[in-house]
Amino acid sequence: MLDIPLLVRVHLDALMAAQIDMGVCDAIERNRPVGKPTAMSAPHLPKVAGIDPSVPPPAHTPAPLPTSAPVTTAAPGAVIQDRLAGWVSDLTTLHELTERLARTSLLDDALDELLRAGAALVGARRGLVVLEPADGLGPAVTTGLGLAHADLGHIETVPRSATPYGRILDGLPGADGGSDLVGEAGGGPDPRHREVAARLGYAASYTLPLTTDAGVRLGAVVWLYDEPAEPAERRRHLIGLYLGQAAEHVDRLVELDRARTRLATVTEELLPSRLPRVTRVQLAARHRTGPHGGGDWYDALALPEGALGLAVGSVTGSGPSAVAAMGGLRASLRAYAVMEGEDPVAVLSDLELLLRLTEPARSATALFAYCEPARRKIVLAGAGHTPPLIVGERRTEYVETSLSAPLGMLACWEAPSVEIEPAPGETVLLYTDGLLHRTGDPMDRAFARLHAAAASVPRAAREDPGAIADHVLRTVLPDGLDASGGAEDVVLLAARFA
């Protein structure tokens, strides 16, 4: 086996790695050693396998270097090794930033992550992304990094044609982006642009389009510099690669956001646009659809002889099919309530039969209450649904309803109705189990949490059912009803009796 010195092996490995990137001839020419390694410049090489090869003396001797300006010659392959190390570092950084972006599942979170990662790559502290898909279907979003809403408002007062991102969005000449100085000496003649830049304290910007590989324009990204500056070529190359991946991810989230918006719109249209006004009863409802679109619903309708019908329910499953089933179930319950609303058991029995015939593979929970406000009397029945909660000055308690399986899971109806009489000023809360599931607690603890929230309603808020509902939701759901973390629908219907 040949005993090749380690130094020679290192340089050969580096040379082979360079040949892969720049070609054999270029690599040999660029990395031709200036001086020979120590082992190879000796008069006699060590014997290898018994052979003593003699090396003839060189034909000339290199001139000595001036002592006044010593020059240190890098070892062969050192430049290549440094370059390879830089490439590995850049690829590692790009991989980490792309992975962080891929973990975002909401459009707003993705835009925030894009701005932060891009600012790190181009060496800026502030920036904004203007999302404005070219197809005009939205969503139109402007998100800032290190910029308040007022700052974004100031930037929007600049004519779009005077800003690089505006030219990109409008498809005007010079829509490729790049660096832009906004001082008196450059960056466009628009005085409003210079005024806003001076107000916000930035002197230069770097703008790039947010475009997919298929050429679909989604928007533009701008990073702002406090002083006249622009990213180096290496940084420009990295941010270009990063935005290429980011555009594909943002494009997918845009489509997902559009689908969620359409589904939420359909769901809201299937629910009551307004609550009826009935003497001696105040009503308030709170409803939020989960990100996947569920089948939770509520209803309130005026019935003959001054009566009032209240209903809440939930259909199993999610997505468009669950929303469609929910709409059909709610419409059917309204018809049954008008015909025989004074008997909630009969209403739910008819609903049970309808669900078994039309949706045999689906089940649902429902609760229907027939209210006589003049007598402060409520007759209710439930099918696998959570019990109502009475909130008042002297009591906060759950209504003891008869146990029953959900709709679609009974051969016949057996659970009887329950009659309650709320005192003047008491509020009855009807809700779906999505409110309990969003807490993340086991059901027994979730029920206790809801009870504690209702019991802690301030005295000043007890006269307004909307204020009661808001307090309960804020207390039960610390992240708020508008938080996007919960996958469940939430329905809360409050009826306060005078």
Short mmCIF file of C-alpha atoms in Angstrom, two decimals:
data_model
loop_
_atom_site.label_atom_id
_atom_site.label_comp_id
_atom_site.label_asym_id
_atom_site.label_seq_id
_atom_site.Cartn_x
_atom_site.Cartn_y
_atom_site.Cartn_z
CA MET A 1 0.00 0.00 0.00
CA LEU A 2 1.30 3.44 -0.92
CA ASP A 3 2.20 5.63 2.00
CA ILE A 4 1.12 9.05 0.70
CA PRO A 5 1.64 11.94 3.10
CA LEU A 6 -1.52 13.36 4.69
CA LEU A 7 -0.91 16.86 3.31
CA VAL A 8 -1.00 15.57 -0.24
CA ARG A 9 -4.22 13.66 0.35
CA VAL A 10 -5.97 16.77 1.70
CA HIS A 11 -5.02 18.85 -1.30
CA LEU A 12 -6.12 16.14 -3.74
CA ASP A 13 -9.51 15.80 -2.05
CA ALA A 14 -10.05 19.54 -2.16
CA LEU A 15 -8.98 19.61 -5.80
CA MET A 16 -11.45 16.87 -6.72
CA ALA A 17 -14.26 18.71 -4.92
CA ALA A 18 -13.44 21.85 -6.85
CA GLN A 19 -13.38 19.97 -10.15
CA ILE A 20 -17.01 18.98 -9.64
CA ASP A 21 -18.02 22.64 -9.47
CA MET A 22 -15.78 24.42 -11.99
CA GLY A 23 -14.44 21.75 -14.34
CA VAL A 24 -11.17 19.85 -14.38
CA CYS A 25 -9.15 22.32 -16.45
CA ASP A 26 -10.33 25.39 -14.57
CA ALA A 27 -9.70 23.74 -11.21
CA ILE A 28 -6.13 22.73 -12.17
CA GLU A 29 -5.36 26.17 -13.58
CA ARG A 30 -6.83 28.11 -10.64
CA ASN A 31 -5.30 25.91 -7.97
CA ARG A 32 -1.85 25.35 -9.46
CA PRO A 33 0.48 25.61 -6.44
CA VAL A 34 2.80 28.60 -6.33
CA GLY A 35 5.36 26.77 -4.25
CA LYS A 36 5.86 23.05 -3.86
CA PRO A 37 4.93 21.23 -0.65
CA THR A 38 7.71 20.45 1.75
CA ALA A 39 7.71 16.73 1.13
CA MET A 40 7.89 17.11 -2.63
CA SER A 41 10.58 19.81 -2.75
CA ALA A 42 13.13 17.70 -0.93
CA PRO A 43 16.20 16.56 -3.01
CA HIS A 44 15.29 12.89 -2.56
CA LEU A 45 11.80 11.54 -1.97
CA PRO A 46 11.40 8.74 0.52
CA LYS A 47 11.68 5.27 -0.85
CA VAL A 48 8.37 3.82 -1.95
CA ALA A 49 8.20 0.03 -2.40
CA GLY A 50 11.98 -0.20 -2.58
CA ILE A 51 12.32 2.39 -5.35
CA ASP A 52 14.60 5.39 -4.86
CA PRO A 53 13.49 7.89 -7.50
CA SER A 54 15.87 10.73 -7.94
CA VAL A 55 14.51 14.20 -8.55
CA PRO A 56 16.63 16.40 -10.81
CA PRO A 57 17.43 19.84 -9.47
CA PRO A 58 15.19 22.64 -10.75
CA ALA A 59 16.29 24.48 -13.86
CA HIS A 60 15.92 27.83 -12.07
CA THR A 61 15.55 29.15 -8.59
CA PRO A 62 12.70 31.50 -7.73
CA ALA A 63 13.79 35.00 -6.87
CA PRO A 64 13.70 35.78 -3.18
CA LEU A 65 10.73 37.83 -2.02
CA PRO A 66 11.39 41.37 -0.86
CA THR A 67 11.83 41.58 2.87
CA SER A 68 10.00 44.90 3.04
CA ALA A 69 6.68 43.41 1.84
CA PRO A 70 6.41 39.76 2.86
CA VAL A 71 3.67 37.82 1.12
CA THR A 72 2.08 34.79 2.73
CA THR A 73 1.09 32.24 0.15
CA ALA A 74 -1.96 30.18 1.02
CA ALA A 75 -1.53 26.45 0.94
CA PRO A 76 -2.90 24.77 -2.17
CA GLY A 77 -6.60 24.08 -1.71
CA ALA A 78 -7.07 26.48 1.21
CA VAL A 79 -9.08 28.90 -0.93
CA ILE A 80 -11.23 26.06 -2.18
CA GLN A 81 -11.77 24.77 1.34
CA ASP A 82 -12.81 28.23 2.51
CA ARG A 83 -15.18 28.54 -0.40
CA LEU A 84 -16.70 25.13 0.26
CA ALA A 85 -17.10 25.98 3.93
CA GLY A 86 -18.94 29.17 2.94
CA TRP A 87 -21.24 27.25 0.63
CA VAL A 88 -22.03 24.70 3.33
CA SER A 89 -22.76 27.48 5.81
CA ASP A 90 -25.07 29.25 3.36
CA LEU A 91 -26.92 26.05 2.49
CA THR A 92 -27.34 25.19 6.17
CA THR A 93 -28.75 28.63 6.92
CA LEU A 94 -31.07 28.46 3.93
CA HIS A 95 -32.27 25.00 4.95
CA GLU A 96 -33.03 26.10 8.52
CA LEU A 97 -34.92 29.21 7.43
CA THR A 98 -36.92 27.28 4.84
CA GLU A 99 -37.84 24.64 7.41
CA ARG A 100 -39.05 27.29 9.83
CA LEU A 101 -41.22 28.79 7.11
CA ALA A 102 -42.62 25.38 6.12
CA ARG A 103 -43.79 24.81 9.70
CA THR A 104 -46.19 27.78 9.48
CA SER A 105 -49.78 26.80 8.67
CA LEU A 106 -51.44 30.22 8.67
CA LEU A 107 -50.90 32.96 6.11
CA ASP A 108 -50.17 35.72 8.64
CA ASP A 109 -47.60 33.59 10.44
CA ALA A 110 -45.89 32.74 7.14
CA LEU A 111 -45.62 36.39 6.14
CA ASP A 112 -44.14 37.31 9.52
CA GLU A 113 -41.58 34.52 9.26
CA LEU A 114 -40.72 35.53 5.69
CA LEU A 115 -39.99 39.09 6.79
CA ARG A 116 -37.84 38.05 9.76
CA ALA A 117 -35.80 35.53 7.78
CA GLY A 118 -35.35 37.90 4.85
CA ALA A 119 -34.23 40.71 7.14
CA ALA A 120 -31.54 38.42 8.57
CA LEU A 121 -30.35 37.46 5.09
CA VAL A 122 -30.12 40.98 3.67
CA GLY A 123 -28.93 42.64 6.88
CA ALA A 124 -31.94 44.91 7.53
CA ARG A 125 -33.98 45.66 10.65
CA ARG A 126 -37.31 46.64 9.14
CA GLY A 127 -39.45 45.70 6.20
CA LEU A 128 -42.91 45.02 4.85
CA VAL A 129 -44.58 42.51 2.58
CA VAL A 130 -47.50 43.55 0.41
CA LEU A 131 -49.59 40.54 -0.57
CA GLU A 132 -51.75 41.35 -3.58
CA PRO A 133 -52.27 38.34 -5.88
CA ALA A 134 -52.40 39.22 -9.55
CA ASP A 135 -55.69 37.35 -10.10
CA GLY A 136 -57.47 39.91 -7.92
CA LEU A 137 -59.14 37.28 -5.74
CA GLY A 138 -57.28 38.34 -2.60
CA PRO A 139 -56.52 38.32 0.15
CA ALA A 140 -54.90 41.77 0.11
CA VAL A 141 -52.61 41.94 3.14
CA THR A 142 -49.84 44.32 4.22
CA THR A 143 -47.61 43.11 7.04
CA GLY A 144 -44.74 45.05 8.59
CA LEU A 145 -41.59 44.14 10.50
CA GLY A 146 -40.52 46.83 12.94
CA LEU A 147 -43.24 49.09 11.54
CA ALA A 148 -46.38 50.11 13.40
CA HIS A 149 -49.78 50.46 11.74
CA ALA A 150 -49.26 54.21 11.57
CA ASP A 151 -45.92 53.68 9.79
CA LEU A 152 -47.56 51.42 7.23
CA GLY A 153 -50.23 54.06 6.76
CA HIS A 154 -47.59 56.69 6.01
CA ILE A 155 -45.94 54.42 3.43
CA GLU A 156 -49.29 53.80 1.74
CA THR A 157 -49.65 57.57 1.18
CA VAL A 158 -46.73 57.46 -1.26
CA PRO A 159 -47.91 57.10 -4.89
CA ARG A 160 -47.46 53.48 -5.90
CA SER A 161 -45.61 54.40 -9.07
CA ALA A 162 -42.96 56.15 -6.94
CA THR A 163 -42.05 53.00 -4.99
CA PRO A 164 -40.32 49.86 -6.26
CA TYR A 165 -42.93 47.57 -4.71
CA GLY A 166 -45.72 49.63 -6.30
CA ARG A 167 -44.15 49.24 -9.72
CA ILE A 168 -43.90 45.50 -9.14
CA LEU A 169 -47.56 45.20 -8.11
CA ASP A 170 -48.78 47.32 -11.01
CA GLY A 171 -46.50 45.68 -13.57
CA LEU A 172 -44.86 48.98 -14.51
CA PRO A 173 -41.39 49.36 -16.10
CA GLY A 174 -38.59 48.69 -13.66
CA ALA A 175 -40.63 46.03 -11.85
CA ASP A 176 -37.67 43.75 -11.19
CA GLY A 177 -36.93 45.30 -7.82
CA GLY A 178 -33.48 45.78 -6.35
CA SER A 179 -31.82 48.47 -4.29
CA ASP A 180 -33.26 51.95 -4.07
CA LEU A 181 -31.86 55.09 -2.45
CA VAL A 182 -34.53 57.46 -1.19
CA GLY A 183 -32.43 60.49 -0.25
CA GLU A 184 -32.29 63.79 -2.03
CA ALA A 185 -29.58 62.50 -4.34
CA GLY A 186 -31.43 59.47 -5.60
CA GLY A 187 -34.30 57.09 -5.29
CA GLY A 188 -36.84 58.89 -7.42
CA PRO A 189 -38.03 62.46 -7.68
CA ASP A 190 -41.27 62.05 -5.75
CA PRO A 191 -41.16 64.47 -2.81
CA ARG A 192 -43.74 62.49 -0.83
CA HIS A 193 -41.49 59.43 -0.97
CA ARG A 194 -38.55 61.38 0.44
CA GLU A 195 -40.77 62.96 3.09
CA VAL A 196 -42.07 59.60 4.34
CA ALA A 197 -38.57 58.09 4.28
CA ALA A 198 -37.25 60.96 6.39
CA ARG A 199 -40.20 60.66 8.78
CA LEU A 200 -39.68 56.93 9.29
CA GLY A 201 -35.88 57.18 9.29
CA TYR A 202 -34.84 54.95 6.42
CA ALA A 203 -32.42 55.90 3.67
CA ALA A 204 -32.48 52.90 1.35
CA SER A 205 -34.61 49.91 0.53
CA TYR A 206 -34.20 46.55 -1.14
CA THR A 207 -37.28 45.24 -2.97
CA LEU A 208 -37.98 41.89 -4.58
CA PRO A 209 -41.12 40.44 -6.20
CA LEU A 210 -42.84 37.47 -4.58
CA THR A 211 -43.45 35.26 -7.59
CA THR A 212 -43.95 31.51 -7.92
CA ASP A 213 -42.02 29.26 -10.28
CA ALA A 214 -45.03 29.32 -12.61
CA GLY A 215 -44.77 33.10 -12.88
CA VAL A 216 -47.78 33.85 -10.67
CA ARG A 217 -47.23 37.20 -8.94
CA LEU A 218 -48.33 37.21 -5.31
CA GLY A 219 -46.90 40.52 -4.12
CA ALA A 220 -43.65 42.23 -3.22
CA VAL A 221 -41.29 42.32 -0.25
CA VAL A 222 -39.36 45.40 0.90
CA TRP A 223 -36.56 45.67 3.45
CA LEU A 224 -35.55 49.07 4.76
CA TYR A 225 -32.06 50.29 5.74
CA ASP A 226 -31.39 53.08 8.21
CA GLU A 227 -28.40 54.23 6.13
CA PRO A 228 -27.58 54.14 2.40
CA ALA A 229 -26.72 50.48 1.85
CA GLU A 230 -27.46 47.44 -0.27
CA PRO A 231 -26.90 43.72 0.27
CA ALA A 232 -23.75 42.13 -1.08
CA GLU A 233 -23.88 39.73 -4.01
CA ARG A 234 -23.75 36.70 -1.75
CA ARG A 235 -26.72 37.94 0.29
CA ARG A 236 -28.68 38.76 -2.86
CA HIS A 237 -28.14 35.24 -4.10
CA LEU A 238 -29.36 33.72 -0.80
CA ILE A 239 -32.46 35.89 -0.54
CA GLY A 240 -33.35 35.03 -4.13
CA LEU A 241 -33.20 31.30 -3.36
CA TYR A 242 -35.18 31.79 -0.15
CA LEU A 243 -37.95 33.82 -1.80
CA GLY A 244 -38.29 31.17 -4.49
CA GLN A 245 -39.22 28.61 -1.83
CA ALA A 246 -41.24 31.10 0.20
CA ALA A 247 -43.43 32.06 -2.77
CA GLU A 248 -44.48 28.45 -3.30
CA HIS A 249 -45.40 28.06 0.37
CA VAL A 250 -47.27 31.37 0.50
CA ASP A 251 -49.15 30.45 -2.67
CA ARG A 252 -50.44 27.25 -1.03
CA LEU A 253 -51.49 29.17 2.08
CA VAL A 254 -53.29 31.76 -0.06
CA GLU A 255 -55.38 29.04 -1.65
CA LEU A 256 -56.08 27.51 1.75
CA ASP A 257 -57.06 30.88 3.17
CA ARG A 258 -59.46 31.45 0.29
CA ALA A 259 -61.09 28.07 0.84
CA ARG A 260 -61.50 28.76 4.56
CA THR A 261 -62.99 32.17 3.84
CA ARG A 262 -65.51 30.75 1.38
CA LEU A 263 -66.52 28.03 3.81
CA ALA A 264 -66.88 30.48 6.70
CA THR A 265 -69.00 32.75 4.51
CA VAL A 266 -71.34 29.92 3.57
CA THR A 267 -71.59 28.88 7.21
CA GLU A 268 -72.47 32.40 8.33
CA GLU A 269 -75.11 32.66 5.63
CA LEU A 270 -76.76 29.47 6.89
CA LEU A 271 -77.04 30.91 10.41
CA PRO A 272 -79.48 33.65 11.50
CA SER A 273 -78.53 37.05 10.15
CA ARG A 274 -80.22 38.65 13.17
CA LEU A 275 -81.98 37.52 16.32
CA PRO A 276 -85.72 38.09 16.79
CA ARG A 277 -87.08 40.66 19.22
CA VAL A 278 -89.41 39.10 21.73
CA THR A 279 -91.02 40.85 24.68
CA ARG A 280 -89.35 40.24 28.06
CA VAL A 281 -86.37 38.39 26.51
CA GLN A 282 -82.94 39.70 25.49
CA LEU A 283 -80.87 37.53 23.14
CA ALA A 284 -77.18 37.46 22.19
CA ALA A 285 -75.19 34.93 20.17
CA ARG A 286 -71.49 34.32 19.60
CA HIS A 287 -70.25 31.99 16.88
CA ARG A 288 -66.87 31.22 15.34
CA THR A 289 -66.11 28.61 12.70
CA GLY A 290 -63.00 26.48 13.11
CA PRO A 291 -60.28 26.44 10.44
CA HIS A 292 -61.64 23.22 8.90
CA GLY A 293 -65.27 24.35 8.84
CA GLY A 294 -67.58 22.51 11.19
CA GLY A 295 -71.26 21.88 11.65
CA ASP A 296 -72.07 23.75 14.89
CA TRP A 297 -75.16 25.95 14.65
CA TYR A 298 -77.72 27.91 16.65
CA ASP A 299 -81.17 29.34 16.01
CA ALA A 300 -83.77 31.59 17.60
CA LEU A 301 -87.20 32.07 16.08
CA ALA A 302 -90.42 33.73 17.12
CA LEU A 303 -93.31 31.26 17.43
CA PRO A 304 -97.09 31.77 17.57
CA GLU A 305 -98.73 33.19 20.71
CA GLY A 306 -95.63 35.15 21.73
CA ALA A 307 -93.49 32.04 22.24
CA LEU A 308 -89.81 31.73 21.43
CA GLY A 309 -87.84 28.77 20.12
CA LEU A 310 -84.14 28.40 20.95
CA ALA A 311 -81.91 25.71 19.48
CA VAL A 312 -78.26 24.74 19.32
CA GLY A 313 -76.70 21.72 17.69
CA SER A 314 -73.64 20.11 16.17
CA VAL A 315 -73.19 17.82 13.19
CA THR A 316 -70.34 15.32 13.13
CA GLY A 317 -67.54 15.86 10.66
CA SER A 318 -66.04 18.96 9.11
CA GLY A 319 -65.74 20.65 5.78
CA PRO A 320 -68.36 21.46 3.14
CA SER A 321 -70.36 18.25 3.66
CA ALA A 322 -70.78 18.96 7.37
CA VAL A 323 -71.81 22.56 6.65
CA ALA A 324 -74.40 21.36 4.12
CA ALA A 325 -75.79 18.82 6.57
CA MET A 326 -75.95 21.49 9.26
CA GLY A 327 -77.93 23.81 6.98
CA GLY A 328 -80.46 21.11 6.15
CA LEU A 329 -80.86 20.09 9.79
CA ARG A 330 -81.38 23.66 10.98
CA ALA A 331 -83.96 24.41 8.28
CA SER A 332 -85.86 21.24 9.14
CA LEU A 333 -85.88 22.02 12.84
CA ARG A 334 -87.38 25.44 12.13
CA ALA A 335 -90.24 23.81 10.24
CA TYR A 336 -90.87 21.25 12.98
CA ALA A 337 -90.72 23.98 15.65
CA VAL A 338 -93.44 25.99 13.92
CA MET A 339 -95.69 22.94 13.67
CA GLU A 340 -95.20 21.38 17.10
CA GLY A 341 -92.75 23.59 18.99
CA GLU A 342 -94.62 23.34 22.30
CA ASP A 343 -93.48 19.71 22.43
CA PRO A 344 -89.66 19.68 22.13
CA VAL A 345 -89.58 15.89 22.28
CA ALA A 346 -91.75 15.67 19.16
CA VAL A 347 -89.53 18.19 17.39
CA LEU A 348 -86.38 16.18 18.06
CA SER A 349 -88.15 12.91 17.23
CA ASP A 350 -89.00 14.26 13.77
CA LEU A 351 -85.43 15.48 13.39
CA GLU A 352 -84.14 12.05 14.37
CA LEU A 353 -86.23 10.37 11.69
CA LEU A 354 -85.16 12.89 9.05
CA LEU A 355 -81.47 12.44 9.81
CA ARG A 356 -81.70 8.66 9.65
CA LEU A 357 -83.37 8.85 6.23
CA THR A 358 -81.26 11.58 4.63
CA GLU A 359 -77.87 11.18 6.36
CA PRO A 360 -77.65 7.55 7.53
CA ALA A 361 -73.88 7.71 8.01
CA ARG A 362 -73.95 10.89 10.10
CA SER A 363 -74.98 11.72 13.65
CA ALA A 364 -75.74 15.00 15.35
CA THR A 365 -76.48 16.51 18.73
CA ALA A 366 -79.26 19.03 19.29
CA LEU A 367 -81.09 20.88 22.03
CA PHE A 368 -84.43 22.62 21.52
CA ALA A 369 -86.14 24.87 24.06
CA TYR A 370 -89.73 26.15 23.85
CA CYS A 371 -89.92 29.39 25.83
CA GLU A 372 -92.97 31.30 27.10
CA PRO A 373 -91.47 34.64 28.16
CA ALA A 374 -94.68 35.95 29.75
CA ARG A 375 -94.67 33.03 32.18
CA ARG A 376 -90.87 32.71 32.32
CA LYS A 377 -91.28 29.04 31.50
CA ILE A 378 -88.97 26.90 29.38
CA VAL A 379 -89.58 23.34 28.21
CA LEU A 380 -86.52 21.76 26.64
CA ALA A 381 -85.22 18.45 25.36
CA GLY A 382 -81.76 17.39 24.26
CA ALA A 383 -80.28 14.66 22.12
CA GLY A 384 -76.73 13.92 23.24
CA HIS A 385 -76.16 17.62 23.87
CA THR A 386 -74.47 19.52 26.68
CA PRO A 387 -76.83 20.84 29.39
CA PRO A 388 -77.79 24.53 29.55
CA LEU A 389 -76.35 26.77 32.25
CA ILE A 390 -78.44 29.21 34.31
CA VAL A 391 -76.63 32.36 35.47
CA GLY A 392 -78.20 34.68 38.03
CA GLU A 393 -77.64 36.68 41.19
CA ARG A 394 -78.45 33.78 43.51
CA ARG A 395 -77.42 30.75 41.49
CA THR A 396 -75.16 29.48 38.74
CA GLU A 397 -76.06 25.91 37.93
CA TYR A 398 -76.45 23.42 35.13
CA VAL A 399 -79.93 22.25 34.14
CA GLU A 400 -80.41 18.56 34.85
CA THR A 401 -81.55 17.14 31.53
CA SER A 402 -82.34 13.51 30.76
CA LEU A 403 -79.56 11.52 29.16
CA SER A 404 -80.05 10.66 25.51
CA ALA A 405 -77.96 9.43 22.62
CA PRO A 406 -77.28 11.77 19.69
CA LEU A 407 -79.62 12.02 16.72
CA GLY A 408 -79.18 9.22 14.23
CA MET A 409 -78.24 6.69 16.91
CA LEU A 410 -81.67 5.88 18.38
CA ALA A 411 -84.31 3.45 17.12
CA CYS A 412 -86.99 5.51 18.85
CA TRP A 413 -87.17 8.58 21.02
CA GLU A 414 -87.21 7.92 24.76
CA ALA A 415 -85.75 10.90 26.63
CA PRO A 416 -88.43 13.10 28.24
CA SER A 417 -88.42 16.89 28.29
CA VAL A 418 -87.45 19.07 31.26
CA GLU A 419 -89.24 22.20 32.50
CA ILE A 420 -87.44 25.11 34.13
CA GLU A 421 -88.51 28.54 35.35
CA PRO A 422 -85.72 31.14 35.30
CA ALA A 423 -86.10 33.95 37.83
CA PRO A 424 -86.30 37.58 36.71
CA GLY A 425 -82.86 38.76 35.59
CA GLU A 426 -81.47 35.25 35.09
CA THR A 427 -79.76 34.24 31.84
CA VAL A 428 -79.86 30.81 30.21
CA LEU A 429 -76.72 29.85 28.28
CA LEU A 430 -76.95 27.33 25.44
CA TYR A 431 -73.64 26.21 23.90
CA THR A 432 -72.01 23.47 21.87
CA ASP A 433 -69.28 21.12 23.05
CA GLY A 434 -66.75 22.93 20.85
CA LEU A 435 -66.51 25.55 23.60
CA LEU A 436 -65.45 22.83 26.04
CA HIS A 437 -63.08 21.13 23.61
CA ARG A 438 -61.22 24.37 22.86
CA THR A 439 -60.13 24.60 26.49
CA GLY A 440 -57.92 21.53 25.99
CA ASP A 441 -59.05 20.15 29.38
CA PRO A 442 -60.84 16.88 30.11
CA MET A 443 -64.60 17.26 29.98
CA ASP A 444 -65.14 17.32 33.75
CA ARG A 445 -62.59 20.10 34.19
CA ALA A 446 -63.96 21.94 31.15
CA PHE A 447 -67.45 21.91 32.69
CA ALA A 448 -66.02 23.22 35.96
CA ARG A 449 -64.14 25.91 34.10
CA LEU A 450 -67.29 27.04 32.30
CA HIS A 451 -69.24 27.10 35.58
CA ALA A 452 -66.57 29.20 37.28
CA ALA A 453 -66.51 31.63 34.37
CA ALA A 454 -70.29 32.09 34.49
CA ALA A 455 -70.23 32.55 38.26
CA SER A 456 -67.60 35.29 37.99
CA VAL A 457 -69.61 37.55 35.68
CA PRO A 458 -69.43 41.09 37.14
CA ARG A 459 -72.64 42.48 38.58
CA ALA A 460 -72.64 45.37 36.09
CA ALA A 461 -72.55 42.95 33.15
CA ARG A 462 -75.40 40.68 34.28
CA GLU A 463 -78.06 42.88 32.68
CA ASP A 464 -76.60 42.44 29.18
CA PRO A 465 -76.59 38.92 27.68
CA GLY A 466 -73.92 39.98 25.17
CA ALA A 467 -71.61 41.14 27.97
CA ILE A 468 -72.23 37.86 29.81
CA ALA A 469 -71.35 35.84 26.71
CA ASP A 470 -68.18 37.86 26.09
CA HIS A 471 -67.03 37.50 29.71
CA VAL A 472 -67.60 33.75 29.67
CA LEU A 473 -65.68 33.34 26.42
CA ARG A 474 -62.76 35.48 27.57
CA THR A 475 -62.54 33.53 30.82
CA VAL A 476 -62.97 30.04 29.41
CA LEU A 477 -60.73 30.63 26.39
CA PRO A 478 -57.61 32.53 27.53
CA ASP A 479 -56.41 32.88 23.94
CA GLY A 480 -59.67 34.52 22.93
CA LEU A 481 -62.44 33.48 20.63
CA ASP A 482 -60.69 34.96 17.60
CA ALA A 483 -57.55 32.90 18.19
CA SER A 484 -56.83 30.53 15.33
CA GLY A 485 -55.41 27.72 17.41
CA GLY A 486 -58.70 25.93 18.07
CA ALA A 487 -59.97 23.44 15.53
CA GLU A 488 -63.50 23.31 16.97
CA ASP A 489 -66.47 25.52 16.19
CA VAL A 490 -67.78 27.60 19.09
CA VAL A 491 -71.44 28.51 19.64
CA LEU A 492 -72.84 30.38 22.64
CA LEU A 493 -76.48 31.55 22.77
CA ALA A 494 -77.57 33.66 25.75
CA ALA A 495 -81.22 34.44 26.64
CA ARG A 496 -81.90 36.81 29.55
CA PHE A 497 -85.42 36.86 30.97
CA ALA A 498 -86.87 40.04 32.46
#
